[in-house]
Coordinates of N, CA and C in Angstrom, one line a residue:
X22 N -80.8 -95.1 40.7 CA -80.8 -94.6 39.3 C -81.2 -93.1 39.2
X23 N -82.1 -92.7 40.0 CA -82.5 -91.3 40.0 C -81.4 -90.4 40.5
X24 N -80.6 -90.9 41.5 CA -79.5 -90.1 42.0 C -78.4 -90.0 40.9
X25 N -78.3 -91.0 40.0 CA -77.3 -90.9 38.9 C -77.7 -89.9 37.9
X26 N -79.0 -89.8 37.6 CA -79.5 -88.8 36.6 C -79.3 -87.4 37.2
X27 N -79.6 -87.2 38.5 CA -79.4 -85.9 39.1 C -78.0 -85.4 39.0
X28 N -77.1 -86.4 39.3 CA -75.7 -86.0 39.2 C -75.2 -85.7 37.8
X29 N -75.8 -86.4 36.8 CA -75.4 -86.2 35.4 C -75.9 -84.9 34.9
X30 N -77.1 -84.5 35.2 CA -77.7 -83.2 34.8 C -77.0 -82.0 35.5
X31 N -76.6 -82.2 36.8 CA -75.9 -81.2 37.5 C -74.5 -81.0 36.8
X32 N -73.8 -82.0 36.5 CA -72.6 -81.9 35.8 C -72.7 -81.2 34.4
X33 N -73.8 -81.6 33.7 CA -74.0 -81.0 32.4 C -74.3 -79.5 32.5
X34 N -75.1 -79.1 33.5 CA -75.4 -77.7 33.8 C -74.1 -76.9 34.1
X35 N -73.3 -77.5 34.9 CA -72.0 -76.8 35.3 C -71.1 -76.6 34.1
X36 N -71.0 -77.7 33.3 CA -70.2 -77.7 32.1 C -70.6 -76.6 31.1
X37 N -72.0 -76.5 30.9 CA -72.5 -75.5 30.0 C -72.3 -74.1 30.5
X38 N -72.4 -73.9 31.9 CA -72.1 -72.6 32.5 C -70.7 -72.1 32.3
X39 N -69.8 -73.1 32.5 CA -68.3 -72.8 32.3 C -68.0 -72.5 30.9
X40 N -68.6 -73.2 30.0 CA -68.4 -73.0 28.5 C -68.9 -71.7 28.1
X41 N -70.1 -71.3 28.6 CA -70.7 -70.0 28.3 C -69.8 -68.8 28.7
X42 N -69.2 -69.0 30.0 CA -68.4 -68.0 30.5 C -67.1 -67.8 29.7
X43 N -66.6 -68.9 29.2 CA -65.3 -68.9 28.4 C -65.6 -68.3 27.1
X44 N -66.8 -68.5 26.5 CA -67.1 -67.9 25.2 C -67.2 -66.4 25.3
X45 N -67.5 -65.9 26.5 CA -67.7 -64.4 26.7 C -66.3 -63.7 26.8
X46 N -65.3 -64.5 27.1 CA -63.9 -63.9 27.2 C -63.4 -63.4 25.9
X47 N -62.8 -62.2 26.0 CA -62.1 -61.6 24.8 C -60.7 -61.1 25.3
X48 N -59.9 -60.9 24.3 CA -58.5 -60.5 24.6 C -58.6 -58.9 24.6
X49 N -58.3 -58.4 25.8 CA -58.3 -57.0 26.0 C -56.9 -56.4 25.9
X50 N -56.7 -55.5 25.0 CA -55.4 -54.8 24.8 C -55.4 -53.5 25.5
X51 N -54.5 -53.3 26.4 CA -54.6 -52.1 27.2 C -53.2 -51.5 27.4
X52 N -53.2 -50.3 28.1 CA -51.9 -49.6 28.4 C -52.1 -48.8 29.6
X53 N -51.1 -49.0 30.5 CA -51.1 -48.2 31.7 C -50.4 -46.9 31.5
X54 N -50.9 -45.7 31.9 CA -50.2 -44.5 31.7 C -50.1 -43.8 33.0
X55 N -49.0 -43.0 33.1 CA -48.7 -42.2 34.3 C -47.7 -41.2 34.0
X56 N -47.3 -40.3 35.0 CA -46.3 -39.3 34.8 C -44.9 -39.8 35.1
X57 N -44.7 -41.1 34.8 CA -43.4 -41.7 34.9 C -43.2 -42.7 33.8
X58 N -41.9 -42.9 33.4 CA -41.6 -43.8 32.3 C -41.4 -45.2 32.8
X59 N -41.4 -45.5 34.1 CA -41.2 -46.8 34.6 C -42.5 -47.5 34.7
X60 N -43.0 -48.1 33.7 CA -44.4 -48.7 33.7 C -44.3 -50.2 33.5
X61 N -43.2 -50.8 33.7 CA -43.1 -52.3 33.6 C -43.3 -53.0 34.9
X62 N -43.8 -54.2 34.8 CA -44.0 -55.1 36.0 C -45.2 -54.7 36.9
X63 N -46.1 -54.0 36.3 CA -47.4 -53.7 37.1 C -48.3 -54.9 37.0
X64 N -48.9 -55.3 38.2 CA -49.8 -56.4 38.2 C -51.2 -56.0 37.7
X65 N -51.7 -56.8 36.8 CA -53.1 -56.7 36.3 C -53.8 -58.0 36.5
X66 N -54.7 -57.9 37.5 CA -55.4 -59.2 37.9 C -56.9 -59.1 37.5
X67 N -57.4 -60.2 36.9 CA -58.8 -60.3 36.7 C -59.5 -61.0 37.8
X68 N -60.3 -60.4 38.6 CA -60.9 -61.0 39.8 C -61.9 -62.1 39.5
X69 N -62.3 -62.2 38.2 CA -63.2 -63.3 37.8 C -62.6 -64.7 38.1
X70 N -61.3 -64.9 37.8 CA -60.6 -66.2 38.0 C -59.2 -66.0 38.6
X71 N -58.9 -64.8 39.0 CA -57.6 -64.5 39.6 C -56.4 -64.7 38.6
X72 N -56.8 -64.7 37.3 CA -55.7 -64.7 36.3 C -55.0 -63.3 36.3
X73 N -53.7 -63.3 35.9 CA -53.0 -62.0 36.0 C -51.9 -62.0 34.9
X74 N -51.5 -60.8 34.6 CA -50.4 -60.5 33.7 C -49.6 -59.4 34.2
X75 N -48.4 -59.2 33.7 CA -47.5 -58.1 34.1 C -47.4 -57.1 32.9
X76 N -47.4 -55.8 33.1 CA -47.2 -54.9 32.0 C -45.8 -54.9 31.5
X77 N -45.7 -54.6 30.2 CA -44.4 -54.4 29.6 C -43.7 -53.1 30.1
X78 N -42.5 -52.9 29.7 CA -41.8 -51.7 30.1 C -42.5 -50.4 29.7
X79 N -43.2 -50.4 28.6 CA -43.9 -49.3 28.1 C -45.4 -49.2 28.6
X80 N -45.8 -50.1 29.4 CA -47.1 -50.1 30.0 C -48.1 -50.9 29.3
X81 N -47.8 -51.5 28.2 CA -48.8 -52.3 27.5 C -49.0 -53.6 28.1
X82 N -50.3 -54.1 28.0 CA -50.6 -55.5 28.5 C -51.8 -56.1 27.7
X83 N -51.9 -57.4 27.8 CA -53.0 -58.1 27.2 C -53.6 -59.1 28.2
X84 N -54.9 -59.1 28.3 CA -55.5 -60.1 29.3 C -56.8 -60.5 28.8
X85 N -57.2 -61.8 29.1 CA -58.5 -62.2 28.7 C -59.5 -61.8 29.7
X86 N -60.6 -61.2 29.3 CA -61.7 -60.7 30.2 C -63.0 -60.6 29.5
X87 N -64.0 -60.2 30.2 CA -65.4 -60.0 29.6 C -66.0 -58.8 30.2
X88 N -67.0 -58.3 29.6 CA -67.8 -57.2 30.1 C -68.3 -57.5 31.5
X89 N -68.1 -56.6 32.4 CA -68.5 -56.8 33.8 C -67.4 -57.3 34.7
X90 N -66.3 -57.8 34.1 CA -65.2 -58.2 34.9 C -64.5 -57.0 35.6
X91 N -63.8 -57.3 36.7 CA -63.1 -56.2 37.4 C -61.6 -56.5 37.4
X92 N -60.9 -55.5 36.9 CA -59.4 -55.6 36.8 C -58.8 -54.8 38.0
X93 N -57.8 -55.4 38.6 CA -57.1 -54.7 39.7 C -55.7 -54.4 39.3
X94 N -55.3 -53.2 39.3 CA -54.0 -52.7 39.0 C -53.2 -52.4 40.2
X95 N -52.0 -53.0 40.4 CA -51.2 -52.7 41.6 C -49.7 -52.8 41.4
X96 N -49.0 -52.0 42.1 CA -47.5 -52.0 42.0 C -47.1 -51.1 43.2
X97 N -45.8 -51.4 43.7 CA -45.3 -50.7 44.8 C -45.3 -49.2 44.6
X98 N -45.0 -48.8 43.4 CA -44.8 -47.3 43.2 C -46.1 -46.6 42.8
X99 N -47.2 -47.3 42.7 CA -48.5 -46.7 42.3 C -49.6 -47.0 43.3
X100 N -50.6 -46.1 43.3 CA -51.8 -46.3 44.1 C -52.6 -47.4 43.3
X101 N -53.0 -48.4 44.0 CA -53.8 -49.5 43.4 C -55.2 -49.0 43.1
X102 N -55.7 -49.5 41.9 CA -57.1 -49.1 41.6 C -57.8 -50.4 41.0
X103 N -59.2 -50.3 41.0 CA -60.0 -51.3 40.4 C -60.8 -50.7 39.3
X104 N -60.9 -51.4 38.2 CA -61.7 -50.9 37.0 C -62.7 -52.0 36.6
X105 N -64.0 -51.7 36.6 CA -65.0 -52.6 36.1 C -65.1 -52.4 34.6
X106 N -65.0 -53.4 33.8 CA -64.9 -53.3 32.4 C -66.3 -53.1 31.8
X107 N -66.4 -52.2 30.8 CA -67.6 -51.9 30.0 C -67.4 -52.3 28.6
X108 N -68.4 -52.4 27.8 CA -68.3 -52.8 26.4 C -67.4 -51.8 25.6
X109 N -67.5 -50.6 26.0 CA -66.8 -49.5 25.3 C -65.3 -49.7 25.5
X110 N -64.9 -50.3 26.6 CA -63.5 -50.6 26.8 C -62.9 -51.6 25.8
X111 N -63.7 -52.5 25.4 CA -63.3 -53.5 24.4 C -63.4 -53.0 23.0
X112 N -64.2 -51.9 22.8 CA -64.3 -51.4 21.5 C -63.2 -50.4 21.1
X113 N -62.5 -50.0 22.1 CA -61.3 -49.1 21.9 C -60.1 -49.8 21.3
X114 N -59.4 -49.1 20.5 CA -58.1 -49.6 19.9 C -57.2 -50.0 21.1
X115 N -57.0 -49.1 22.0 CA -56.2 -49.3 23.2 C -56.9 -48.8 24.5
X116 N -57.2 -49.7 25.4 CA -57.9 -49.4 26.7 C -56.8 -48.8 27.6
X117 N -57.0 -47.6 28.0 CA -56.0 -46.9 28.8 C -56.5 -46.8 30.3
X118 N -55.5 -47.0 31.2 CA -55.8 -46.9 32.6 C -54.7 -46.0 33.2
X119 N -55.1 -44.9 33.9 CA -54.2 -44.0 34.4 C -53.9 -44.3 35.9
X120 N -52.7 -44.4 36.2 CA -52.3 -44.7 37.6 C -51.6 -43.5 38.2
X121 N -51.8 -43.3 39.5 CA -51.1 -42.2 40.2 C -50.0 -42.7 41.0
X122 N -48.9 -42.0 41.0 CA -47.6 -42.4 41.7 C -47.9 -42.3 43.2
X123 N -47.4 -43.4 43.9 CA -47.5 -43.4 45.3 C -46.5 -42.5 45.9
X124 N -47.0 -41.4 46.6 CA -46.0 -40.4 47.2 C -45.9 -40.7 48.6
X125 N -44.6 -40.8 49.1 CA -44.3 -41.1 50.5 C -43.8 -39.8 51.1
X126 N -44.5 -39.2 52.1 CA -44.1 -38.0 52.7 C -42.9 -38.3 53.7
X127 N -41.9 -37.5 53.5 CA -40.7 -37.6 54.4 C -40.6 -36.5 55.4
X128 N -39.9 -36.7 56.5 CA -39.8 -35.7 57.5 C -39.0 -34.5 56.9
X129 N -39.3 -33.3 57.5 CA -38.7 -32.1 57.0 C -37.2 -32.2 57.2
X130 N -36.4 -31.8 56.2 CA -35.0 -31.7 56.2 C -34.5 -30.3 56.0
X131 N -33.7 -29.8 56.9 CA -33.1 -28.5 56.8 C -31.8 -28.5 56.0
X132 N -31.7 -27.8 54.9 CA -30.6 -27.8 54.0 C -29.8 -26.5 54.3
X133 N -28.5 -26.6 54.4 CA -27.6 -25.4 54.6 C -27.8 -24.5 53.4
X134 N -27.7 -23.2 53.6 CA -27.9 -22.2 52.5 C -26.8 -22.3 51.5
X135 N -25.6 -22.8 51.9 CA -24.5 -23.0 50.9 C -24.9 -24.1 49.9
X136 N -25.0 -23.7 48.7 CA -25.4 -24.7 47.6 C -24.2 -25.6 47.3
X137 N -24.3 -26.9 47.6 CA -23.3 -27.8 47.3 C -23.8 -28.7 46.1
X138 N -23.0 -28.8 45.1 CA -23.4 -29.6 43.9 C -22.1 -30.3 43.4
X139 N -22.4 -31.2 42.4 CA -21.3 -31.9 41.8 C -20.4 -30.9 41.0
X140 N -21.0 -29.8 40.5 CA -20.2 -28.8 39.8 C -19.3 -28.0 40.8
X141 N -19.9 -27.6 41.9 CA -19.2 -26.8 42.9 C -18.0 -27.6 43.5
X142 N -18.2 -28.9 43.6 CA -17.2 -29.7 44.2 C -16.1 -30.1 43.2
X143 N -16.3 -29.8 41.9 CA -15.4 -30.1 40.9 C -15.5 -31.6 40.4
X144 N -16.6 -32.2 40.7 CA -16.7 -33.6 40.3 C -17.0 -33.7 38.8
X145 N -17.9 -32.8 38.3 CA -18.2 -32.8 36.9 C -18.0 -31.3 36.4
X146 N -17.8 -31.2 35.1 CA -17.7 -29.8 34.5 C -19.0 -29.1 34.4
X147 N -18.9 -27.8 34.3 CA -20.2 -27.0 34.3 C -21.0 -27.3 33.1
X148 N -20.4 -27.6 32.0 CA -21.1 -27.8 30.7 C -21.3 -29.2 30.4
X149 N -21.2 -30.1 31.4 CA -21.4 -31.5 31.1 C -22.9 -31.8 30.7
X150 N -23.0 -32.7 29.7 CA -24.4 -33.0 29.2 C -25.2 -33.6 30.3
X151 N -26.5 -33.1 30.3 CA -27.5 -33.7 31.2 C -28.3 -34.8 30.5
X152 N -28.4 -35.9 31.1 CA -29.1 -37.0 30.5 C -30.5 -37.2 31.1
X153 N -31.4 -37.7 30.2 CA -32.7 -38.1 30.7 C -32.6 -39.4 31.5
X154 N -33.5 -39.9 32.3 CA -33.4 -41.1 33.0 C -33.0 -42.3 32.1
X155 N -33.7 -42.5 30.9 CA -33.4 -43.6 30.1 C -32.0 -43.5 29.4
X156 N -31.6 -42.2 29.1 CA -30.3 -42.0 28.5 C -29.2 -42.3 29.5
X157 N -29.4 -42.0 30.8 CA -28.5 -42.2 31.9 C -28.2 -43.7 32.1
X158 N -29.4 -44.5 32.1 CA -29.2 -45.9 32.3 C -28.5 -46.6 31.1
X159 N -28.8 -46.1 29.9 CA -28.2 -46.7 28.7 C -26.7 -46.4 28.7
X160 N -26.3 -45.1 29.1 CA -24.9 -44.7 29.1 C -24.1 -45.5 30.1
X161 N -24.7 -45.7 31.3 CA -24.1 -46.5 32.3 C -23.9 -47.9 31.9
X162 N -24.9 -48.5 31.3 CA -24.8 -49.9 30.9 C -23.8 -50.2 29.8
X163 N -23.6 -49.2 28.9 CA -22.7 -49.4 27.8 C -21.3 -48.9 28.0
X164 N -21.0 -48.0 28.9 CA -19.7 -47.4 29.1 C -19.1 -47.6 30.5
X165 N -19.9 -47.9 31.5 CA -19.4 -48.0 32.8 C -18.8 -46.7 33.3
X166 N -17.6 -46.6 33.6 CA -17.0 -45.4 34.1 C -16.3 -44.5 33.0
X167 N -16.7 -44.8 31.8 CA -16.1 -44.1 30.7 C -15.2 -45.0 29.8
X168 N -14.9 -46.1 30.3 CA -14.1 -47.1 29.5 C -15.0 -48.3 29.3
X169 N -14.6 -49.2 28.4 CA -15.4 -50.4 28.1 C -15.2 -51.3 29.3
X170 N -16.2 -51.4 30.1 CA -16.1 -52.2 31.4 C -16.7 -53.6 31.2
X171 N -16.4 -54.4 32.2 CA -16.9 -55.8 32.3 C -18.5 -55.8 32.3
X172 N -19.0 -54.8 33.0 CA -20.5 -54.7 33.1 C -21.1 -54.4 31.7
X173 N -20.4 -53.6 30.9 CA -20.9 -53.2 29.6 C -20.9 -54.5 28.7
X174 N -19.8 -55.3 28.8 CA -19.8 -56.5 28.0 C -20.9 -57.5 28.4
X175 N -21.0 -57.6 29.8 CA -22.1 -58.5 30.3 C -23.4 -58.1 29.9
X176 N -23.7 -56.8 29.9 CA -25.0 -56.2 29.5 C -25.3 -56.5 28.0
X177 N -24.2 -56.4 27.2 CA -24.4 -56.6 25.8 C -24.8 -58.1 25.5
X178 N -24.1 -59.0 26.3 CA -24.4 -60.4 26.1 C -25.8 -60.8 26.6
X179 N -26.2 -60.2 27.7 CA -27.4 -60.6 28.3 C -28.6 -59.9 27.7
X180 N -28.4 -58.9 26.8 CA -29.5 -58.3 26.1 C -30.0 -57.1 26.9
X181 N -29.4 -56.8 28.0 CA -29.9 -55.6 28.8 C -29.7 -54.3 28.0
X182 N -28.6 -54.2 27.3 CA -28.4 -53.0 26.5 C -29.5 -52.8 25.5
X183 N -29.9 -53.9 24.8 CA -31.0 -53.8 23.8 C -32.2 -53.3 24.5
X184 N -32.5 -53.8 25.7 CA -33.8 -53.5 26.4 C -33.7 -52.0 26.7
X185 N -32.5 -51.5 27.2 CA -32.4 -50.1 27.5 C -32.5 -49.2 26.3
X186 N -32.0 -49.6 25.2 CA -32.2 -48.9 23.9 C -33.6 -48.7 23.6
X187 N -34.4 -49.8 23.7 CA -35.8 -49.8 23.5 C -36.5 -48.8 24.4
X188 N -36.1 -48.8 25.7 CA -36.7 -47.9 26.7 C -36.4 -46.5 26.3
X189 N -35.2 -46.2 25.8 CA -34.8 -44.8 25.4 C -35.7 -44.4 24.3
X190 N -36.0 -45.3 23.3 CA -36.9 -45.0 22.2 C -38.3 -44.6 22.7
X191 N -38.8 -45.5 23.7 CA -40.1 -45.2 24.2 C -40.2 -43.9 25.0
X192 N -39.1 -43.6 25.7 CA -39.1 -42.3 26.4 C -39.2 -41.1 25.4
X193 N -38.4 -41.2 24.3 CA -38.4 -40.1 23.3 C -39.8 -40.1 22.6
X194 N -40.4 -41.2 22.3 CA -41.7 -41.3 21.8 C -42.7 -40.6 22.7
X195 N -42.6 -40.9 24.0 CA -43.5 -40.3 24.9 C -43.4 -38.8 25.0
X196 N -42.1 -38.2 24.8 CA -41.9 -36.8 24.8 C -42.6 -36.2 23.5
X197 N -42.4 -36.9 22.4 CA -43.0 -36.4 21.1 C -44.5 -36.4 21.2
X198 N -45.1 -37.5 21.8 CA -46.5 -37.6 22.0 C -47.1 -36.5 22.8
X199 N -46.3 -36.1 23.9 CA -46.8 -35.1 24.8 C -46.8 -33.7 24.1
X200 N -45.8 -33.5 23.2 CA -45.8 -32.2 22.4 C -47.0 -32.2 21.5
X201 N -47.3 -33.3 20.8 CA -48.4 -33.4 19.9 C -49.7 -33.1 20.7
X202 N -49.9 -33.7 21.8 CA -51.1 -33.5 22.7 C -51.2 -32.0 23.1
X203 N -50.1 -31.4 23.3 CA -50.1 -30.0 23.7 C -50.5 -29.1 22.6
X204 N -50.1 -29.5 21.4 CA -50.3 -28.6 20.2 C -51.7 -28.8 19.6
X205 N -52.3 -30.0 19.7 CA -53.5 -30.3 19.0 C -54.5 -30.9 20.0
X206 N -55.7 -30.4 20.0 CA -56.8 -31.0 20.9 C -57.4 -32.2 20.1
X207 N -58.1 -33.0 20.9 CA -58.7 -34.3 20.3 C -59.6 -33.9 19.2
X208 N -60.3 -32.8 19.3 CA -61.3 -32.4 18.2 C -60.6 -32.2 16.9
X209 N -59.3 -31.8 16.9 CA -58.6 -31.7 15.6 C -58.4 -33.0 14.9
X210 N -58.1 -34.0 15.7 CA -57.9 -35.4 15.1 C -59.2 -35.9 14.6
X211 N -60.3 -35.6 15.3 CA -61.6 -36.2 15.0 C -62.2 -35.5 13.8
X212 N -62.3 -34.1 13.9 CA -62.9 -33.3 12.8 C -62.1 -33.1 11.6
X213 N -60.8 -32.8 11.8 CA -60.0 -32.4 10.7 C -59.4 -33.7 10.0
X214 N -58.8 -34.6 10.8 CA -58.1 -35.8 10.3 C -59.1 -37.0 10.1
X215 N -60.3 -36.8 10.6 CA -61.4 -37.9 10.5 C -61.0 -39.2 11.2
X216 N -60.3 -39.0 12.3 CA -59.9 -40.2 13.1 C -61.1 -40.5 14.1
X217 N -61.6 -41.7 14.1 CA -62.7 -42.0 15.1 C -62.3 -41.7 16.5
X218 N -63.2 -41.2 17.3 CA -62.9 -40.7 18.7 C -62.2 -41.8 19.5
X219 N -62.6 -43.0 19.4 CA -62.1 -44.1 20.2 C -60.7 -44.5 19.8
X220 N -60.2 -44.0 18.6 CA -58.9 -44.4 18.1 C -57.9 -43.2 18.1
X221 N -58.2 -42.1 18.7 CA -57.3 -40.9 18.7 C -56.0 -41.3 19.4
X222 N -56.1 -41.9 20.6 CA -54.8 -42.3 21.3 C -54.0 -43.3 20.5
X223 N -54.7 -44.3 19.9 CA -54.1 -45.3 19.0 C -53.4 -44.6 17.9
X224 N -53.9 -43.6 17.3 CA -53.3 -42.9 16.2 C -52.0 -42.2 16.6
X225 N -52.1 -41.6 17.9 CA -50.9 -41.0 18.4 C -49.7 -42.0 18.5
X226 N -50.0 -43.2 19.1 CA -49.0 -44.2 19.2 C -48.5 -44.6 17.8
X227 N -49.3 -44.6 16.8 CA -49.0 -45.0 15.5 C -48.0 -44.0 14.8
X228 N -48.3 -42.7 15.0 CA -47.5 -41.7 14.3 C -46.1 -41.4 14.9
X229 N -46.0 -41.6 16.2 CA -44.7 -41.3 16.9 C -43.6 -42.3 16.4
X230 N -43.9 -43.3 15.7 CA -42.9 -44.3 15.1 C -42.4 -43.8 13.7
X231 N -43.0 -42.7 13.2 CA -42.6 -42.2 11.9 C -41.5 -41.1 12.1
X232 N -40.4 -41.3 11.4 CA -39.2 -40.5 11.6 C -39.5 -39.1 11.1
X233 N -40.2 -38.9 10.0 CA -40.4 -37.6 9.5 C -41.3 -36.8 10.4
X234 N -42.2 -37.4 11.1 CA -43.1 -36.8 12.1 C -42.3 -36.3 13.3
X235 N -41.5 -37.3 13.8 CA -40.6 -37.0 15.0 C -39.7 -35.8 14.7
X236 N -39.1 -35.8 13.5 CA -38.1 -34.7 13.1 C -38.9 -33.4 13.1
X237 N -40.1 -33.4 12.5 CA -40.9 -32.1 12.5 C -41.2 -31.6 13.8
X238 N -41.6 -32.5 14.7 CA -42.0 -32.1 16.1 C -40.8 -31.6 16.8
X239 N -39.6 -32.3 16.7 CA -38.4 -31.9 17.4 C -37.9 -30.6 16.9
X240 N -38.2 -30.3 15.6 CA -37.8 -29.0 15.1 C -38.8 -27.9 15.4
X241 N -39.8 -28.2 16.1 CA -40.9 -27.3 16.5 C -41.5 -26.7 15.3
X242 N -41.6 -27.4 14.3 CA -42.3 -27.0 13.0 C -43.7 -27.5 13.0
X243 N -44.6 -26.7 13.5 CA -46.0 -27.2 13.6 C -46.7 -27.3 12.2
X244 N -46.3 -26.4 11.3 CA -46.9 -26.5 9.9 C -46.5 -27.8 9.3
X245 N -45.2 -28.2 9.3 CA -44.7 -29.4 8.8 C -45.4 -30.6 9.5
X246 N -45.5 -30.5 10.8 CA -46.1 -31.6 11.6 C -47.5 -31.8 11.1
X247 N -48.3 -30.8 10.9 CA -49.6 -30.9 10.5 C -49.7 -31.6 9.1
X248 N -48.8 -31.2 8.2 CA -48.8 -31.9 6.9 C -48.5 -33.4 7.0
X249 N -47.5 -33.7 7.7 CA -47.1 -35.1 7.9 C -48.2 -35.9 8.5
X250 N -48.9 -35.3 9.6 CA -50.0 -36.0 10.2 C -51.1 -36.3 9.3
X251 N -51.4 -35.4 8.3 CA -52.4 -35.6 7.3 C -52.2 -36.8 6.5
X252 N -50.9 -37.0 6.1 CA -50.6 -38.2 5.3 C -50.7 -39.4 6.1
X253 N -50.2 -39.4 7.3 CA -50.3 -40.6 8.2 C -51.7 -40.9 8.6
X254 N -52.6 -39.9 8.7 CA -54.0 -40.2 9.0 C -54.6 -41.0 7.9
X255 N -54.3 -40.7 6.6 CA -54.9 -41.5 5.5 C -54.5 -43.0 5.6
X256 N -53.2 -43.2 6.0 CA -52.7 -44.6 6.1 C -53.4 -45.3 7.3
X257 N -53.5 -44.5 8.4 CA -54.1 -45.1 9.6 C -55.6 -45.5 9.4
X258 N -56.3 -44.6 8.7 CA -57.7 -44.9 8.4 C -57.9 -46.1 7.5
X259 N -56.9 -46.2 6.6 CA -57.0 -47.4 5.6 C -56.7 -48.7 6.4
X260 N -55.8 -48.6 7.4 CA -55.5 -49.8 8.2 C -56.8 -50.2 9.1
X261 N -57.5 -49.2 9.6 CA -58.7 -49.4 10.4 C -59.8 -50.1 9.5
X262 N -59.9 -49.6 8.3 CA -60.9 -50.2 7.4 C -60.6 -51.6 7.0
X263 N -59.3 -52.0 7.1 CA -58.9 -53.3 6.7 C -59.1 -54.3 7.8
X264 N -59.3 -53.8 9.1 CA -59.5 -54.7 10.2 C -60.8 -55.5 10.1

């Protein structure tokens, strides 16, 4: 009988411990950043229980975790890192993790002084448009060799073209965000626009979806950009207060 009670209380203790741990878990919203636009498929592992998720193409991810948990970020193209979570990480609008690209050193290659290029060989014209990586992938997926190809039809049916269009938007948003970061220091957002320090990056992600802001930045009109950001800051602060 005594053995039965010991087993019962041990089971009750373990059940309470597991329940307490589960109550501590929160949904962490994060984003991986790097100097490359290919941020999809990165492994994010919580060593607490080996649960894991994969990042989306734009680097965003969500995972259940608690203060003190360790997250491991790994991918073939990046140097793996471990991050121990603090309370401040959960308080942020977006928890950011910066990854460094894995650089593989190659043996020295001697190139002939004669510059050979697609232009010099007559493959492409001198004034042919240069595409960004996302534009190039979208162009290839939708046109093939310049005509409507079988691949283009297949891509349209499978949804790959839609995915590439979204990737192109994300690439352009990233370029706009970088210009804004170069123009304005964080102190401007905090002191002038009254954006809380922990939400500055979240505000940047918010405003790059606004067409008037994007047009102003692309036109290199800093005065108009400042005006538009002021209006968007009021909307963003209102959204924060409604949370």
